[in-house]
């Protein structure tokens, strides 16, 4: 029989995710809160949205509709705020419509 203090180790608990940005009313990203982040924190925040977005697009198909609704909303909010990386990924998901129109005209 084992004692109460045996050699069984507890699994480490998951740390709470760091909330870098508070949401404004309606769940939108607050521009002022995004500007307060350092460059490294902002890059981490954008990467935390883009990594799963690219993963979903690879698994379910390369289009905006393949993303879960909340992830799509965060990506599009960052696009409206002018984040260049999010704009590139959005264009990749859309199939680069501006480039396809230019090729058809040529």
PDB file of N, CA and C in Angstrom:
ATOM      1  N   UNK A   1       0.841  -1.174   0.000  1.00  0.00           N
ATOM      2  CA  UNK A   1       0.000   0.000   0.000  1.00  0.00           C
ATOM      3  C   UNK A   1       0.892   1.246   0.000  1.00  0.00           C
ATOM      4  N   UNK A   2       0.537   2.216  -0.813  1.00  0.00           N
ATOM      5  CA  UNK A   2       1.350   3.429  -0.889  1.00  0.00           C
ATOM      6  C   UNK A   2       0.866   4.444   0.124  1.00  0.00           C
ATOM      7  N   UNK A   3       1.780   5.250   0.565  1.00  0.00           N
ATOM      8  CA  UNK A   3       1.411   6.295   1.513  1.00  0.00           C
ATOM      9  C   UNK A   3       0.766   7.456   0.766  1.00  0.00           C
ATOM     10  N   UNK A   4       0.234   8.391   1.493  1.00  0.00           N
ATOM     11  CA  UNK A   4      -0.397   9.551   0.868  1.00  0.00           C
ATOM     12  C   UNK A   4       0.628  10.404   0.133  1.00  0.00           C
ATOM     13  N   UNK A   5       1.867  10.358   0.576  1.00  0.00           N
ATOM     14  CA  UNK A   5       2.931  11.098  -0.100  1.00  0.00           C
ATOM     15  C   UNK A   5       3.704  10.136  -0.987  1.00  0.00           C
ATOM     16  N   UNK A   6       3.129   9.807  -2.124  1.00  0.00           N
ATOM     17  CA  UNK A   6       3.798   8.880  -3.022  1.00  0.00           C
ATOM     18  C   UNK A   6       4.597   9.645  -4.073  1.00  0.00           C
ATOM     19  N   UNK A   7       5.113   8.921  -5.018  1.00  0.00           N
ATOM     20  CA  UNK A   7       5.952   9.535  -6.032  1.00  0.00           C
ATOM     21  C   UNK A   7       5.142   9.973  -7.263  1.00  0.00           C
ATOM     22  N   UNK A   8       3.855  10.163  -7.126  1.00  0.00           N
ATOM     23  CA  UNK A   8       3.029  10.623  -8.243  1.00  0.00           C
ATOM     24  C   UNK A   8       3.181  12.136  -8.365  1.00  0.00           C
ATOM     25  N   UNK A   9       3.521  12.557  -9.566  1.00  0.00           N
ATOM     26  CA  UNK A   9       3.720  13.980  -9.824  1.00  0.00           C
ATOM     27  C   UNK A   9       2.456  14.590 -10.411  1.00  0.00           C
ATOM     28  N   UNK A  10       2.152  15.779  -9.985  1.00  0.00           N
ATOM     29  CA  UNK A  10       1.011  16.492 -10.547  1.00  0.00           C
ATOM     30  C   UNK A  10       1.406  17.090 -11.886  1.00  0.00           C
ATOM     31  N   UNK A  11       0.469  17.079 -12.820  1.00  0.00           N
ATOM     32  CA  UNK A  11       0.709  17.752 -14.080  1.00  0.00           C
ATOM     33  C   UNK A  11       0.710  19.252 -13.841  1.00  0.00           C
ATOM     34  N   UNK A  12       1.579  19.949 -14.510  1.00  0.00           N
ATOM     35  CA  UNK A  12       1.568  21.407 -14.332  1.00  0.00           C
ATOM     36  C   UNK A  12       0.281  21.983 -14.918  1.00  0.00           C
ATOM     37  N   UNK A  13      -0.253  22.950 -14.232  1.00  0.00           N
ATOM     38  CA  UNK A  13      -1.473  23.578 -14.722  1.00  0.00           C
ATOM     39  C   UNK A  13      -1.116  24.573 -15.824  1.00  0.00           C
ATOM     40  N   UNK A  14      -2.044  24.785 -16.715  1.00  0.00           N
ATOM     41  CA  UNK A  14      -1.832  25.739 -17.791  1.00  0.00           C
ATOM     42  C   UNK A  14      -1.871  27.152 -17.224  1.00  0.00           C
ATOM     43  N   UNK A  15      -0.886  27.959 -17.534  1.00  0.00           N
ATOM     44  CA  UNK A  15      -0.936  29.339 -17.055  1.00  0.00           C
ATOM     45  C   UNK A  15      -2.029  30.100 -17.785  1.00  0.00           C
ATOM     46  N   UNK A  16      -2.538  31.082 -17.133  1.00  0.00           N
ATOM     47  CA  UNK A  16      -3.552  31.929 -17.754  1.00  0.00           C
ATOM     48  C   UNK A  16      -2.934  32.674 -18.922  1.00  0.00           C
ATOM     49  N   UNK A  17      -3.621  32.738 -20.053  1.00  0.00           N
ATOM     50  CA  UNK A  17      -3.062  33.495 -21.174  1.00  0.00           C
ATOM     51  C   UNK A  17      -2.954  34.974 -20.821  1.00  0.00           C
ATOM     52  N   UNK A  18      -1.907  35.574 -21.302  1.00  0.00           N
ATOM     53  CA  UNK A  18      -1.673  36.981 -21.012  1.00  0.00           C
ATOM     54  C   UNK A  18      -2.615  37.810 -21.869  1.00  0.00           C
ATOM     55  N   UNK A  19      -3.365  38.661 -21.214  1.00  0.00           N
ATOM     56  CA  UNK A  19      -4.262  39.550 -21.946  1.00  0.00           C
ATOM     57  C   UNK A  19      -3.516  40.844 -22.198  1.00  0.00           C
ATOM     58  N   UNK A  20      -3.031  40.971 -23.404  1.00  0.00           N
ATOM     59  CA  UNK A  20      -2.273  42.170 -23.740  1.00  0.00           C
ATOM     60  C   UNK A  20      -3.188  43.330 -24.085  1.00  0.00           C
ATOM     61  N   UNK A  21      -4.332  43.019 -24.671  1.00  0.00           N
ATOM     62  CA  UNK A  21      -5.205  44.075 -25.165  1.00  0.00           C
ATOM     63  C   UNK A  21      -6.592  43.888 -24.578  1.00  0.00           C
ATOM     64  N   UNK A  22      -7.112  44.928 -23.964  1.00  0.00           N
ATOM     65  CA  UNK A  22      -8.483  44.906 -23.505  1.00  0.00           C
ATOM     66  C   UNK A  22      -9.385  45.257 -24.678  1.00  0.00           C
ATOM     67  N   UNK A  23     -10.536  44.659 -24.687  1.00  0.00           N
ATOM     68  CA  UNK A  23     -11.479  44.896 -25.772  1.00  0.00           C
ATOM     69  C   UNK A  23     -12.352  46.098 -25.445  1.00  0.00           C
ATOM     70  N   UNK A  24     -12.652  46.869 -26.471  1.00  0.00           N
ATOM     71  CA  UNK A  24     -13.582  47.980 -26.312  1.00  0.00           C
ATOM     72  C   UNK A  24     -15.001  47.418 -26.361  1.00  0.00           C
ATOM     73  N   UNK A  25     -15.985  48.278 -26.302  1.00  0.00           N
ATOM     74  CA  UNK A  25     -17.365  47.825 -26.372  1.00  0.00           C
ATOM     75  C   UNK A  25     -17.610  47.130 -27.697  1.00  0.00           C
ATOM     76  N   UNK A  26     -18.348  46.041 -27.651  1.00  0.00           N
ATOM     77  CA  UNK A  26     -18.634  45.295 -28.859  1.00  0.00           C
ATOM     78  C   UNK A  26     -17.536  44.324 -29.239  1.00  0.00           C
ATOM     79  N   UNK A  27     -16.489  44.179 -28.421  1.00  0.00           N
ATOM     80  CA  UNK A  27     -15.440  43.213 -28.689  1.00  0.00           C
ATOM     81  C   UNK A  27     -14.410  43.649 -29.706  1.00  0.00           C
ATOM     82  N   UNK A  28     -14.360  44.929 -30.035  1.00  0.00           N
ATOM     83  CA  UNK A  28     -13.396  45.382 -31.026  1.00  0.00           C
ATOM     84  C   UNK A  28     -12.066  45.694 -30.352  1.00  0.00           C
ATOM     85  N   UNK A  29     -11.021  45.657 -31.127  1.00  0.00           N
ATOM     86  CA  UNK A  29      -9.687  45.969 -30.622  1.00  0.00           C
ATOM     87  C   UNK A  29      -9.574  47.480 -30.475  1.00  0.00           C
ATOM     88  N   UNK A  30      -9.111  47.903 -29.349  1.00  0.00           N
ATOM     89  CA  UNK A  30      -8.966  49.332 -29.087  1.00  0.00           C
ATOM     90  C   UNK A  30      -7.639  49.812 -29.682  1.00  0.00           C
ATOM     91  N   UNK A  31      -7.692  50.782 -30.557  1.00  0.00           N
ATOM     92  CA  UNK A  31      -6.503  51.296 -31.234  1.00  0.00           C
ATOM     93  C   UNK A  31      -5.491  51.844 -30.222  1.00  0.00           C
ATOM     94  N   UNK A  32      -5.976  52.553 -29.204  1.00  0.00           N
ATOM     95  CA  UNK A  32      -5.082  53.127 -28.201  1.00  0.00           C
ATOM     96  C   UNK A  32      -4.357  52.024 -27.433  1.00  0.00           C
ATOM     97  N   UNK A  33      -5.062  50.932 -27.118  1.00  0.00           N
ATOM     98  CA  UNK A  33      -4.430  49.829 -26.391  1.00  0.00           C
ATOM     99  C   UNK A  33      -3.391  49.138 -27.259  1.00  0.00           C
ATOM    100  N   UNK A  34      -3.659  49.044 -28.546  1.00  0.00           N
ATOM    101  CA  UNK A  34      -2.702  48.414 -29.456  1.00  0.00           C
ATOM    102  C   UNK A  34      -1.451  49.268 -29.603  1.00  0.00           C
ATOM    103  N   UNK A  35      -1.613  50.585 -29.595  1.00  0.00           N
ATOM    104  CA  UNK A  35      -0.467  51.483 -29.729  1.00  0.00           C
ATOM    105  C   UNK A  35       0.394  51.518 -28.466  1.00  0.00           C
ATOM    106  N   UNK A  36      -0.172  51.139 -27.311  1.00  0.00           N
ATOM    107  CA  UNK A  36       0.592  51.148 -26.061  1.00  0.00           C
ATOM    108  C   UNK A  36       1.563  49.974 -25.965  1.00  0.00           C
ATOM    109  N   UNK A  37       1.353  48.941 -26.785  1.00  0.00           N
ATOM    110  CA  UNK A  37       2.216  47.773 -26.719  1.00  0.00           C
ATOM    111  C   UNK A  37       3.585  48.072 -27.320  1.00  0.00           C
ATOM    112  N   UNK A  38       4.579  47.394 -26.811  1.00  0.00           N
ATOM    113  CA  UNK A  38       5.900  47.506 -27.428  1.00  0.00           C
ATOM    114  C   UNK A  38       5.866  46.753 -28.757  1.00  0.00           C
ATOM    115  N   UNK A  39       6.887  46.932 -29.548  1.00  0.00           N
ATOM    116  CA  UNK A  39       6.928  46.271 -30.856  1.00  0.00           C
ATOM    117  C   UNK A  39       6.911  44.752 -30.704  1.00  0.00           C
ATOM    118  N   UNK A  40       7.617  44.251 -29.694  1.00  0.00           N
ATOM    119  CA  UNK A  40       7.669  42.808 -29.476  1.00  0.00           C
ATOM    120  C   UNK A  40       6.319  42.270 -29.000  1.00  0.00           C
ATOM    121  N   UNK A  41       5.652  42.993 -28.098  1.00  0.00           N
ATOM    122  CA  UNK A  41       4.335  42.560 -27.624  1.00  0.00           C
ATOM    123  C   UNK A  41       3.302  42.602 -28.743  1.00  0.00           C
ATOM    124  N   UNK A  42       3.382  43.624 -29.574  1.00  0.00           N
ATOM    125  CA  UNK A  42       2.446  43.732 -30.697  1.00  0.00           C
ATOM    126  C   UNK A  42       2.679  42.593 -31.690  1.00  0.00           C
ATOM    127  N   UNK A  43       3.934  42.267 -31.952  1.00  0.00           N
ATOM    128  CA  UNK A  43       4.241  41.156 -32.857  1.00  0.00           C
ATOM    129  C   UNK A  43       3.733  39.830 -32.290  1.00  0.00           C
ATOM    130  N   UNK A  44       3.882  39.632 -30.974  1.00  0.00           N
ATOM    131  CA  UNK A  44       3.364  38.422 -30.345  1.00  0.00           C
ATOM    132  C   UNK A  44       1.848  38.351 -30.451  1.00  0.00           C
ATOM    133  N   UNK A  45       1.177  39.482 -30.269  1.00  0.00           N
ATOM    134  CA  UNK A  45      -0.277  39.514 -30.358  1.00  0.00           C
ATOM    135  C   UNK A  45      -0.746  39.186 -31.773  1.00  0.00           C
ATOM    136  N   UNK A  46      -0.116  39.789 -32.755  1.00  0.00           N
ATOM    137  CA  UNK A  46      -0.486  39.538 -34.150  1.00  0.00           C
ATOM    138  C   UNK A  46      -0.199  38.079 -34.506  1.00  0.00           C
ATOM    139  N   UNK A  47       0.929  37.560 -34.053  1.00  0.00           N
ATOM    140  CA  UNK A  47       1.277  36.166 -34.334  1.00  0.00           C
ATOM    141  C   UNK A  47       0.291  35.201 -33.692  1.00  0.00           C
ATOM    142  N   UNK A  48      -0.241  35.565 -32.511  1.00  0.00           N
ATOM    143  CA  UNK A  48      -1.207  34.690 -31.855  1.00  0.00           C
ATOM    144  C   UNK A  48      -2.522  34.612 -32.626  1.00  0.00           C
ATOM    145  N   UNK A  49      -2.762  35.544 -33.506  1.00  0.00           N
ATOM    146  CA  UNK A  49      -3.951  35.503 -34.355  1.00  0.00           C
ATOM    147  C   UNK A  49      -3.620  34.867 -35.701  1.00  0.00           C
ATOM    148  N   UNK A  50      -2.446  35.157 -36.237  1.00  0.00           N
ATOM    149  CA  UNK A  50      -2.106  34.670 -37.574  1.00  0.00           C
ATOM    150  C   UNK A  50      -1.730  33.190 -37.610  1.00  0.00           C
ATOM    151  N   UNK A  51      -1.066  32.689 -36.567  1.00  0.00           N
ATOM    152  CA  UNK A  51      -0.685  31.268 -36.569  1.00  0.00           C
ATOM    153  C   UNK A  51      -1.894  30.357 -36.719  1.00  0.00           C
ATOM    154  N   UNK A  52      -2.926  30.511 -35.877  1.00  0.00           N
ATOM    155  CA  UNK A  52      -4.087  29.629 -36.070  1.00  0.00           C
ATOM    156  C   UNK A  52      -4.835  29.917 -37.366  1.00  0.00           C
ATOM    157  N   UNK A  53      -4.838  31.167 -37.814  1.00  0.00           N
ATOM    158  CA  UNK A  53      -5.534  31.489 -39.062  1.00  0.00           C
ATOM    159  C   UNK A  53      -4.893  30.750 -40.236  1.00  0.00           C
ATOM    160  N   UNK A  54      -3.567  30.743 -40.298  1.00  0.00           N
ATOM    161  CA  UNK A  54      -2.876  30.038 -41.376  1.00  0.00           C
ATOM    162  C   UNK A  54      -3.077  28.529 -41.240  1.00  0.00           C
ATOM    163  N   UNK A  55      -3.069  28.049 -40.002  1.00  0.00           N
ATOM    164  CA  UNK A  55      -3.298  26.617 -39.776  1.00  0.00           C
ATOM    165  C   UNK A  55      -4.679  26.174 -40.238  1.00  0.00           C
ATOM    166  N   UNK A  56      -5.706  26.957 -39.911  1.00  0.00           N
ATOM    167  CA  UNK A  56      -7.058  26.629 -40.365  1.00  0.00           C
ATOM    168  C   UNK A  56      -7.144  26.692 -41.884  1.00  0.00           C
ATOM    169  N   UNK A  57      -6.494  27.684 -42.482  1.00  0.00           N
ATOM    170  CA  UNK A  57      -6.546  27.828 -43.937  1.00  0.00           C
ATOM    171  C   UNK A  57      -5.876  26.650 -44.630  1.00  0.00           C
ATOM    172  N   UNK A  58      -4.816  26.135 -44.068  1.00  0.00           N
ATOM    173  CA  UNK A  58      -4.142  24.986 -44.679  1.00  0.00           C
ATOM    174  C   UNK A  58      -4.979  23.719 -44.554  1.00  0.00           C
ATOM    175  N   UNK A  59      -5.685  23.576 -43.425  1.00  0.00           N
ATOM    176  CA  UNK A  59      -6.482  22.373 -43.223  1.00  0.00           C
ATOM    177  C   UNK A  59      -7.817  22.415 -43.950  1.00  0.00           C
ATOM    178  N   UNK A  60      -8.483  23.563 -43.900  1.00  0.00           N
ATOM    179  CA  UNK A  60      -9.859  23.631 -44.395  1.00  0.00           C
ATOM    180  C   UNK A  60     -10.008  24.339 -45.739  1.00  0.00           C
ATOM    181  N   UNK A  61      -8.965  24.876 -46.261  1.00  0.00           N
ATOM    182  CA  UNK A  61      -9.043  25.566 -47.537  1.00  0.00           C
ATOM    183  C   UNK A  61      -8.667  27.020 -47.382  1.00  0.00           C
ATOM    184  N   UNK A  62      -8.039  27.560 -48.407  1.00  0.00           N
ATOM    185  CA  UNK A  62      -7.504  28.915 -48.336  1.00  0.00           C
ATOM    186  C   UNK A  62      -8.577  29.935 -48.699  1.00  0.00           C
ATOM    187  N   UNK A  63      -9.387  30.280 -47.703  1.00  0.00           N
ATOM    188  CA  UNK A  63     -10.391  31.333 -47.857  1.00  0.00           C
ATOM    189  C   UNK A  63     -10.770  31.848 -46.481  1.00  0.00           C
ATOM    190  N   UNK A  64     -11.298  33.036 -46.428  1.00  0.00           N
ATOM    191  CA  UNK A  64     -11.674  33.633 -45.144  1.00  0.00           C
ATOM    192  C   UNK A  64     -12.752  32.830 -44.434  1.00  0.00           C
ATOM    193  N   UNK A  65     -13.631  32.199 -45.198  1.00  0.00           N
ATOM    194  CA  UNK A  65     -14.729  31.448 -44.603  1.00  0.00           C
ATOM    195  C   UNK A  65     -14.266  30.197 -43.873  1.00  0.00           C
ATOM    196  N   UNK A  66     -13.031  29.758 -44.110  1.00  0.00           N
ATOM    197  CA  UNK A  66     -12.527  28.569 -43.429  1.00  0.00           C
ATOM    198  C   UNK A  66     -12.093  28.868 -41.994  1.00  0.00           C
ATOM    199  N   UNK A  67     -11.976  30.143 -41.640  1.00  0.00           N
ATOM    200  CA  UNK A  67     -11.585  30.513 -40.277  1.00  0.00           C
ATOM    201  C   UNK A  67     -12.805  30.499 -39.369  1.00  0.00           C
ATOM    202  N   UNK A  68     -12.601  30.172 -38.090  1.00  0.00           N
ATOM    203  CA  UNK A  68     -13.704  30.318 -37.135  1.00  0.00           C
ATOM    204  C   UNK A  68     -14.133  31.789 -37.061  1.00  0.00           C
ATOM    205  N   UNK A  69     -15.396  32.045 -36.768  1.00  0.00           N
ATOM    206  CA  UNK A  69     -15.896  33.428 -36.817  1.00  0.00           C
ATOM    207  C   UNK A  69     -15.118  34.418 -35.950  1.00  0.00           C
ATOM    208  N   UNK A  70     -14.763  34.037 -34.723  1.00  0.00           N
ATOM    209  CA  UNK A  70     -14.055  34.978 -33.850  1.00  0.00           C
ATOM    210  C   UNK A  70     -12.654  35.264 -34.375  1.00  0.00           C
ATOM    211  N   UNK A  71     -11.972  34.251 -34.854  1.00  0.00           N
ATOM    212  CA  UNK A  71     -10.631  34.442 -35.410  1.00  0.00           C
ATOM    213  C   UNK A  71     -10.687  35.323 -36.648  1.00  0.00           C
ATOM    214  N   UNK A  72     -11.700  35.110 -37.482  1.00  0.00           N
ATOM    215  CA  UNK A  72     -11.885  35.947 -38.673  1.00  0.00           C
ATOM    216  C   UNK A  72     -12.136  37.394 -38.280  1.00  0.00           C
ATOM    217  N   UNK A  73     -12.941  37.602 -37.232  1.00  0.00           N
ATOM    218  CA  UNK A  73     -13.235  38.968 -36.778  1.00  0.00           C
ATOM    219  C   UNK A  73     -11.973  39.659 -36.281  1.00  0.00           C
ATOM    220  N   UNK A  74     -11.136  38.952 -35.515  1.00  0.00           N
ATOM    221  CA  UNK A  74      -9.897  39.557 -35.024  1.00  0.00           C
ATOM    222  C   UNK A  74      -8.959  39.894 -36.175  1.00  0.00           C
ATOM    223  N   UNK A  75      -8.864  39.001 -37.157  1.00  0.00           N
ATOM    224  CA  UNK A  75      -8.003  39.255 -38.305  1.00  0.00           C
ATOM    225  C   UNK A  75      -8.487  40.473 -39.083  1.00  0.00           C
ATOM    226  N   UNK A  76      -9.771  40.560 -39.326  1.00  0.00           N
ATOM    227  CA  UNK A  76     -10.308  41.685 -40.084  1.00  0.00           C
ATOM    228  C   UNK A  76     -10.212  42.992 -39.302  1.00  0.00           C
ATOM    229  N   UNK A  77     -10.329  42.930 -37.968  1.00  0.00           N
ATOM    230  CA  UNK A  77     -10.158  44.143 -37.152  1.00  0.00           C
ATOM    231  C   UNK A  77      -8.729  44.661 -37.247  1.00  0.00           C
ATOM    232  N   UNK A  78      -7.768  43.756 -37.188  1.00  0.00           N
ATOM    233  CA  UNK A  78      -6.379  44.187 -37.326  1.00  0.00           C
ATOM    234  C   UNK A  78      -6.107  44.724 -38.729  1.00  0.00           C
ATOM    235  N   UNK A  79      -6.795  44.185 -39.726  1.00  0.00           N
ATOM    236  CA  UNK A  79      -6.660  44.713 -41.087  1.00  0.00           C
ATOM    237  C   UNK A  79      -7.210  46.131 -41.178  1.00  0.00           C
ATOM    238  N   UNK A  80      -8.340  46.400 -40.529  1.00  0.00           N
ATOM    239  CA  UNK A  80      -8.899  47.752 -40.567  1.00  0.00           C
ATOM    240  C   UNK A  80      -8.022  48.729 -39.805  1.00  0.00           C
ATOM    241  N   UNK A  81      -7.255  48.227 -38.825  1.00  0.00           N
ATOM    242  CA  UNK A  81      -6.318  49.081 -38.107  1.00  0.00           C
ATOM    243  C   UNK A  81      -5.018  49.275 -38.891  1.00  0.00           C
ATOM    244  N   UNK A  82      -4.878  48.559 -40.008  1.00  0.00           N
ATOM    245  CA  UNK A  82      -3.747  48.781 -40.900  1.00  0.00           C
ATOM    246  C   UNK A  82      -2.518  47.957 -40.626  1.00  0.00           C
ATOM    247  N   UNK A  83      -2.645  46.837 -39.923  1.00  0.00           N
ATOM    248  CA  UNK A  83      -1.476  46.000 -39.667  1.00  0.00           C
ATOM    249  C   UNK A  83      -1.029  45.345 -40.982  1.00  0.00           C
ATOM    250  N   UNK A  84       0.219  45.570 -41.420  1.00  0.00           N
ATOM    251  CA  UNK A  84       0.634  45.080 -42.735  1.00  0.00           C
ATOM    252  C   UNK A  84       0.677  43.557 -42.845  1.00  0.00           C
ATOM    253  N   UNK A  85       1.062  42.867 -41.777  1.00  0.00           N
ATOM    254  CA  UNK A  85       1.122  41.410 -41.828  1.00  0.00           C
ATOM    255  C   UNK A  85      -0.268  40.816 -41.986  1.00  0.00           C
ATOM    256  N   UNK A  86      -1.215  41.370 -41.272  1.00  0.00           N
ATOM    257  CA  UNK A  86      -2.595  40.884 -41.385  1.00  0.00           C
ATOM    258  C   UNK A  86      -3.169  41.179 -42.767  1.00  0.00           C
ATOM    259  N   UNK A  87      -2.776  42.303 -43.347  1.00  0.00           N
ATOM    260  CA  UNK A  87      -3.246  42.623 -44.701  1.00  0.00           C
ATOM    261  C   UNK A  87      -2.723  41.608 -45.712  1.00  0.00           C
ATOM    262  N   UNK A  88      -1.472  41.195 -45.564  1.00  0.00           N
ATOM    263  CA  UNK A  88      -0.894  40.204 -46.474  1.00  0.00           C
ATOM    264  C   UNK A  88      -1.607  38.866 -46.325  1.00  0.00           C
ATOM    265  N   UNK A  89      -1.858  38.456 -45.077  1.00  0.00           N
ATOM    266  CA  UNK A  89      -2.534  37.176 -44.853  1.00  0.00           C
ATOM    267  C   UNK A  89      -3.976  37.237 -45.354  1.00  0.00           C
ATOM    268  N   UNK A  90      -4.651  38.361 -45.158  1.00  0.00           N
ATOM    269  CA  UNK A  90      -6.015  38.496 -45.675  1.00  0.00           C
ATOM    270  C   UNK A  90      -6.023  38.405 -47.198  1.00  0.00           C
ATOM    271  N   UNK A  91      -5.075  39.063 -47.844  1.00  0.00           N
ATOM    272  CA  UNK A  91      -4.991  38.972 -49.298  1.00  0.00           C
ATOM    273  C   UNK A  91      -4.666  37.546 -49.747  1.00  0.00           C
ATOM    274  N   UNK A  92      -3.842  36.854 -48.992  1.00  0.00           N
ATOM    275  CA  UNK A  92      -3.528  35.459 -49.307  1.00  0.00           C
ATOM    276  C   UNK A  92      -4.782  34.598 -49.192  1.00  0.00           C
ATOM    277  N   UNK A  93      -5.589  34.845 -48.158  1.00  0.00           N
ATOM    278  CA  UNK A  93      -6.820  34.084 -47.985  1.00  0.00           C
ATOM    279  C   UNK A  93      -7.848  34.417 -49.067  1.00  0.00           C
ATOM    280  N   UNK A  94      -7.847  35.661 -49.523  1.00  0.00           N
ATOM    281  CA  UNK A  94      -8.780  36.074 -50.573  1.00  0.00           C
ATOM    282  C   UNK A  94      -8.307  35.668 -51.953  1.00  0.00           C
ATOM    283  N   UNK A  95      -7.107  35.164 -52.077  1.00  0.00           N
ATOM    284  CA  UNK A  95      -6.575  34.793 -53.382  1.00  0.00           C
ATOM    285  C   UNK A  95      -5.991  35.967 -54.136  1.00  0.00           C
ATOM    286  N   UNK A  96      -5.620  37.027 -53.411  1.00  0.00           N
ATOM    287  CA  UNK A  96      -5.032  38.230 -54.020  1.00  0.00           C
ATOM    288  C   UNK A  96      -5.882  38.769 -55.169  1.00  0.00           C
ATOM    289  N   UNK A  97      -7.119  39.229 -54.900  1.00  0.00           N
ATOM    290  CA  UNK A  97      -8.000  39.658 -55.981  1.00  0.00           C
ATOM    291  C   UNK A  97      -7.429  40.813 -56.805  1.00  0.00           C
ATOM    292  N   UNK A  98      -6.666  41.695 -56.203  1.00  0.00           N
ATOM    293  CA  UNK A  98      -6.103  42.814 -56.967  1.00  0.00           C
ATOM    294  C   UNK A  98      -5.113  42.311 -58.006  1.00  0.00           C
ATOM    295  N   UNK A  99      -4.345  41.296 -57.663  1.00  0.00           N
ATOM    296  CA  UNK A  99      -3.359  40.767 -58.595  1.00  0.00           C
ATOM    297  C   UNK A  99      -4.019  39.944 -59.701  1.00  0.00           C
ATOM    298  N   UNK A 100      -5.084  39.238 -59.389  1.00  0.00           N
ATOM    299  CA  UNK A 100      -5.738  38.428 -60.420  1.00  0.00           C
ATOM    300  C   UNK A 100      -6.454  39.315 -61.434  1.00  0.00           C
ATOM    301  N   UNK A 101      -7.004  40.457 -60.989  1.00  0.00           N
ATOM    302  CA  UNK A 101      -7.646  41.380 -61.921  1.00  0.00           C
ATOM    303  C   UNK A 101      -6.609  41.991 -62.862  1.00  0.00           C
ATOM    304  N   UNK A 102      -5.415  42.304 -62.351  1.00  0.00           N
ATOM    305  CA  UNK A 102      -4.363  42.888 -63.183  1.00  0.00           C
ATOM    306  C   UNK A 102      -3.890  41.887 -64.230  1.00  0.00           C
ATOM    307  N   UNK A 103      -3.830  40.611 -63.882  1.00  0.00           N
ATOM    308  CA  UNK A 103      -3.376  39.611 -64.845  1.00  0.00           C
ATOM    309  C   UNK A 103      -4.404  39.388 -65.941  1.00  0.00           C
ATOM    310  N   UNK A 104      -5.692  39.472 -65.606  1.00  0.00           N
ATOM    311  CA  UNK A 104      -6.740  39.278 -66.611  1.00  0.00           C
ATOM    312  C   UNK A 104      -6.750  40.413 -67.609  1.00  0.00           C
ATOM    313  N   UNK A 105      -6.419  41.645 -67.157  1.00  0.00           N
ATOM    314  CA  UNK A 105      -6.398  42.797 -68.063  1.00  0.00           C
ATOM    315  C   UNK A 105      -5.222  42.751 -69.023  1.00  0.00           C
ATOM    316  N   UNK A 106      -4.138  42.118 -68.629  1.00  0.00           N
ATOM    317  CA  UNK A 106      -2.919  42.122 -69.454  1.00  0.00           C
ATOM    318  C   UNK A 106      -3.023  41.203 -70.651  1.00  0.00           C
TER     319      UNK A 106
END
